[in-house]
Amino acid sequence: FFFLSPSKKMAPNVKSATSSEDASVVSEASAEVFAPEEAVMSPEGTTTNDDESSSARDEVKEIKKKAQKETRRVVVWRTVVIAGLVITGIAVCWITYGFLRDEELTNFETAFNQFSRTVSDASINQQKVVREAYTTMADTLATSAQNDDNQEWPFFTMPGFEHYAENARIQGGLEIIVAYNLVRRGGEEAWLNYSSTNHEQWVKEGHMTRSGSLDRLNPVAYNSYISQASPQGFVPDIERDYYFAAWTFSPPPASYGVINWNIASNPDFTDVIGALLQVENEVTVSRVRPYIGVPLALSKEEHDAMHDALDGSESEHPHSYPFKLVRRDPGDPTSEPVGLIGGAIAWDFSLLNLLPVGVNGIFAVISNNCNQTFTYELVGPRAYFLGNGDIHERSYDEYAVEVNLALFNDPATADVPGHCQYRMTVYPSTQFEDEYHTGTPEIFLGVVGAAFLLVIIVFFVYDMSVKRRNDKLIADAARSNALVTSMFPGEIRDRLLDNNNQKDATNLKSYLINKSSGHPLEEDKEDDSKPMADLFLSTTVLFADIAGFTPWSSTRDPSQVFALLETIFQSFDRLAKTRQILKVETVGDCYVAVAGLPKPRKDHAVAMARFARDCLIKFQTLTRELEMKYGPDTATLQLRIGMNCGPVTGGVLRGERARFQLFGDTVNVAARMESTGIAGMVHMSKSVADQLALAGKGNWVTPRESPITVKGKGVMETFFLSLSPKRVESGSRDDSNNESSADVFDDEMEDDLLVNGLSVKGGRLVEWNVSLFCEILKQIIARREDRSCKPSSEFVLNPEGMPLDEVSEIIALPAYDSAAARRQKNDVEVPVEAKEQLRDYIRAIATMYRSNSFHNFEHASHVVLSVNKLLGRIVAPSDLEDILRDESADGQGREETLTLHDHTYGITSDPLTQFALLLSALIHDVDHLGVPNTQVIVEQKSLAKVYAQRSVAEQNSLDLSWDMFMDERFDALRAALFETPEDLKRFRQLVVNSVMATDIADKDLKTLRNARWDKAFHKEEGFVESEHDSFNRRATIVIEHVIQASDISHTMQHWHVYRKWNESLFVEMYQAYKAGRSQSNPVDFWYKGEIGFFDFYIIPLAKKLKECGVFGVSSDEFLDYATKNRQEWKDRGEQVVAELVEKHCSIGN
């Protein structure tokens, strides 16, 4: 008999009970007694997937060695053929690709030559048009003066100047044209008299010609002097030999202040005007300058608007300023100069329409002999300024095409200072070349390569077919080997697959392969081969069963049940591999293993004892860890182990689901050792104790206090495997009573040891609740568009009056929101502050529960578990299950998800409703006094008065919990829960209705609930309400029944769960009676009272859950358990009451 009591070993030094500490202390405590000959390896890290995969690879390699029969000659010839085909293919591919790529390059070069000529011709023509515009304007001005006998230069104003100048501007693409009259020294005063008299007339005439109004004219005072520009504005110019005074403008100026500005005073144009006087009849062009038209004719806003109208153009882009002398005699290029024509031209506009639409990626680099360079990209008819300098792609330098933009200038004037002559260099770009890269070379390369590849494939089709066949056989053999290895011990596997027993091996191999692949076997084919079985004389068999698992599983979803078993049994598998123990099978929650086969070992009993000890430690650690995930009572699960030594028959039992099995009396006795053992201990037969004694491990063995009677064996002396010599009391098979002294000590220690005001067990329950609530909180946050979760004073609600007065007959749940439903599937994190506040709130709620036997925090957590199970089992009816599709499938998902929403009255679609239900379950018994409301009214008169002597305990629990929930300490939690104040109000309504529904003793409330149920599901004739109200009425009443069913869910769960909480309630009521707080002794009415409770409340409630139709199989499960528990209580209830009386009501209790 092996008694493992880790808690007793750790008790003297324990400060906080954690699973990791439990395991470490147990390991240390057992080190002396269990010191193995070989190193005791940790369950973790000893066996990994890498080891398993490595073993699989070794099996494949071993099989491949046997299958390889290729000769050197075949390999050499195959290599030669492959090399020849590859070299030929590469050569053909290279030639084909090169030829087609050269053709593409030729097309690219031809196209560029064509379009570069187009750019060249268009650019030269544009420059020609500009010069013609200037020459025409100068000649028109001079001719007009010649024909006017009444005016003499410089006292001349051209009639209709705006009309002629506008045509010239449009023709040359100019932004502005200005006529400057030449005023020589000594003629300043006469000119100023003339301009003072005539300026207003022509300015207004120009505005009227241009726009028909004077709205644009700002009558700034006329300057009665020839001016120069300065930072302070226009100031009188210095005395000069001559002045080119700005006179007439197109467009006309916006103010009079710019008239008489001497352009020769501007340093930026001194050099170009000087050049203009030297080159006689040419148009000279300035360096690229900032735009200076602002003080002349166009305001900054007008100029910016002009450029903004052209995509990609800006007013700061390059501008040039051409000038042309006006001579007295337009026909005589040597006649006296009397003025000049000046203007501004933007290169953004000058380079327009050089290419047709669809031709992109040509760069134009413009430079002049004044050391200036800038770059444009031509995109169809548009030009985009790239920046100053030559920034074309240097890889295309060889394609440069030079365009002389000064063809119409005298070459002899090229060196005249200030006379900037422009040229343009055109380059292609990668973008332009890509237009002619059709991919044809690559296509042909692929086609030719594929053709040669096909030749290679065809050539080797036979060789590859053979290789594939061999590889398939190797893979099948490896899979068969791996499958058999996982099902049978190594030696049995080797015998099954032994080449010397081809008949036997083939039969088993084909059977297993066909079964694993789903291929049916011939039913009528007889197998005359000898069965594979052996006798193993010295073995130790172990049965390990999880005590309390059946009632535990009745409160969980099936997925949680299997997840727990997988976690535990997989950890046992790793321990078995470490200890070289053979796992035989698992049957339900029972794990079966054997030591001493297939390879005999003398220490089989010692090895199995160590394995059993490892399993107990690992189980204890895992259940404590998993309680955080799977909820209350998980840590109370115990492992009950039985062991026996002796001979067994082991072999392969052929047929459906063939597997390795053990037979014999040794196996039966091991099973009996487990069934008669005690949870948390290792029970062993005398044969095991003798084997341990022979191995020098007699100190591991403790005799059981009294012999036991074993079915089929009679009276037997049995033992426990123990870390200490202390003996323990014998136990029974009943899980509910099957506690070891270790269990008792653990429970007492965890109940008494306080950490932050909570027992260790309470702390684990808090963490489980936090985890559960966080999952719902994630869904709430994910549904929102705004996930900032900012605290707000709007998320505070402190209603006045009694909660009972707030109970609503209909709570309106939100309508289905498909967008929110899609967002709800997103993975989000709960803000750290909100999560911490949730933990603090749940911990505070836990501390507000009194130490009652029944109405305590553990029971509240059990109710939370039941609510969560019911919410998780809400399903669509069977006709919907057949057609439900994924929500992303072409709109069908939304319609069917909406149908599910309607069928479950919106409960499945709103995580806030689910959170409210879980919170109601958690808080519904806060500060419960351990007596019913009738006694609370007597004991707490002031409290009863506050709540009008109705549902006092429930209203008090709700007020205490809600007041704390509204505290500023939980601002972040409320911000995570509520997006709008309406959410908070609906949440309050749900919590009030749910908590008030737990008062099942108030007859008035019960009558009202029954009436509301009838309205919702059995409408009387003549009762009419809207579809919306009917929908929400059903939702409200279903929610209340969820919390009611969960509050007494133990009555509709496994008999052991029912017994546990039935006993707790009995103890609580008996203690109240014994303390004089109750007039009735529960002993007197407990048996009949429970039958009445089943008949008049529990079973009708279970039937209502089924009737509402939203809980799927859970409603059948609840009704089935309720009916069975009622019958069990009827049959055994009197005996149970007698046991309760003996246990709790005897003298001294």
CSV table of N, CA and C in Angstrom, one decimal, residues 127 175 285 288 307 317-321 345-352 366-367 374 376 383 405 422-424:
chain,number,residue,atom,x,y,z
A,127,GLN,N,9.5,76.8,-79.6
A,127,GLN,CA,10.4,78.0,-79.4
A,127,GLN,C,10.2,78.9,-80.6
A,175,GLU,N,2.8,83.8,-69.8
A,175,GLU,CA,2.0,84.1,-68.7
A,175,GLU,C,1.7,85.6,-68.7
A,285,VAL,N,16.8,85.5,-74.1
A,285,VAL,CA,16.1,84.9,-73.0
A,285,VAL,C,17.0,84.9,-71.8
A,288,VAL,N,17.1,81.2,-65.9
A,288,VAL,CA,15.9,80.7,-65.2
A,288,VAL,C,15.8,81.5,-63.8
A,307,HIS,N,-1.2,77.8,-62.1
A,307,HIS,CA,-0.5,76.6,-62.1
A,307,HIS,C,-1.2,75.4,-61.5
A,317,HIS,N,8.0,76.4,-60.0
A,317,HIS,CA,8.8,75.7,-61.0
A,317,HIS,C,9.5,76.7,-62.0
A,318,PRO,N,10.4,76.2,-62.8
A,318,PRO,CA,11.3,77.1,-63.6
A,318,PRO,C,10.5,78.0,-64.5
A,319,HIS,N,10.9,79.3,-64.6
A,319,HIS,CA,10.4,80.3,-65.5
A,319,HIS,C,11.5,80.9,-66.3
A,320,SER,N,11.3,81.3,-67.5
A,320,SER,CA,12.3,82.1,-68.3
A,320,SER,C,11.6,83.3,-68.8
A,321,TYR,N,12.5,84.3,-69.1
A,321,TYR,CA,11.9,85.7,-69.4
A,321,TYR,C,12.6,86.1,-70.8
A,345,ILE,N,7.5,83.1,-69.3
A,345,ILE,CA,7.0,81.8,-69.8
A,345,ILE,C,7.4,80.7,-68.8
A,346,ALA,N,6.5,79.8,-68.4
A,346,ALA,CA,6.7,78.7,-67.5
A,346,ALA,C,7.1,77.5,-68.3
A,347,TRP,N,8.1,76.8,-68.0
A,347,TRP,CA,8.5,75.6,-68.7
A,347,TRP,C,7.5,74.5,-68.5
A,348,ASP,N,6.7,74.5,-67.4
A,348,ASP,CA,5.6,73.6,-67.2
A,348,ASP,C,4.6,73.6,-68.4
A,349,PHE,N,4.4,74.8,-68.9
A,349,PHE,CA,3.4,75.0,-70.0
A,349,PHE,C,4.1,74.9,-71.3
A,350,SER,N,5.4,75.3,-71.4
A,350,SER,CA,6.2,75.2,-72.6
A,350,SER,C,6.4,73.8,-73.1
A,351,LEU,N,6.4,72.8,-72.2
A,351,LEU,CA,6.7,71.5,-72.6
A,351,LEU,C,5.4,70.6,-72.7
A,352,LEU,N,4.3,71.3,-72.8
A,352,LEU,CA,3.1,70.5,-72.9
A,352,LEU,C,2.9,70.0,-74.4
A,366,ILE,N,16.9,69.9,-69.5
A,366,ILE,CA,17.0,71.3,-70.1
A,366,ILE,C,18.2,72.0,-69.5
A,367,SER,N,19.1,72.5,-70.3
A,367,SER,CA,20.2,73.3,-69.8
A,367,SER,C,20.5,74.5,-70.7
A,374,PHE,N,17.9,71.7,-65.4
A,374,PHE,CA,16.8,71.1,-64.7
A,374,PHE,C,16.1,70.0,-65.5
A,376,TYR,N,12.7,67.4,-66.5
A,376,TYR,CA,11.3,67.1,-66.5
A,376,TYR,C,11.1,65.7,-67.0
A,383,ALA,N,3.9,67.4,-68.7
A,383,ALA,CA,5.3,67.4,-68.3
A,383,ALA,C,5.4,67.7,-66.8
A,405,LEU,N,17.4,74.3,-78.8
A,405,LEU,CA,16.3,75.2,-78.7
A,405,LEU,C,16.6,76.6,-79.1
A,422,TYR,N,19.3,77.9,-74.9
A,422,TYR,CA,18.8,76.7,-74.3
A,422,TYR,C,18.9,75.5,-75.2
A,423,ARG,N,19.2,74.3,-74.6
A,423,ARG,CA,19.1,73.1,-75.4
A,423,ARG,C,18.5,72.0,-74.5
A,424,MET,N,18.0,71.0,-75.1
A,424,MET,CA,17.3,69.9,-74.3
A,424,MET,C,17.9,68.6,-74.8
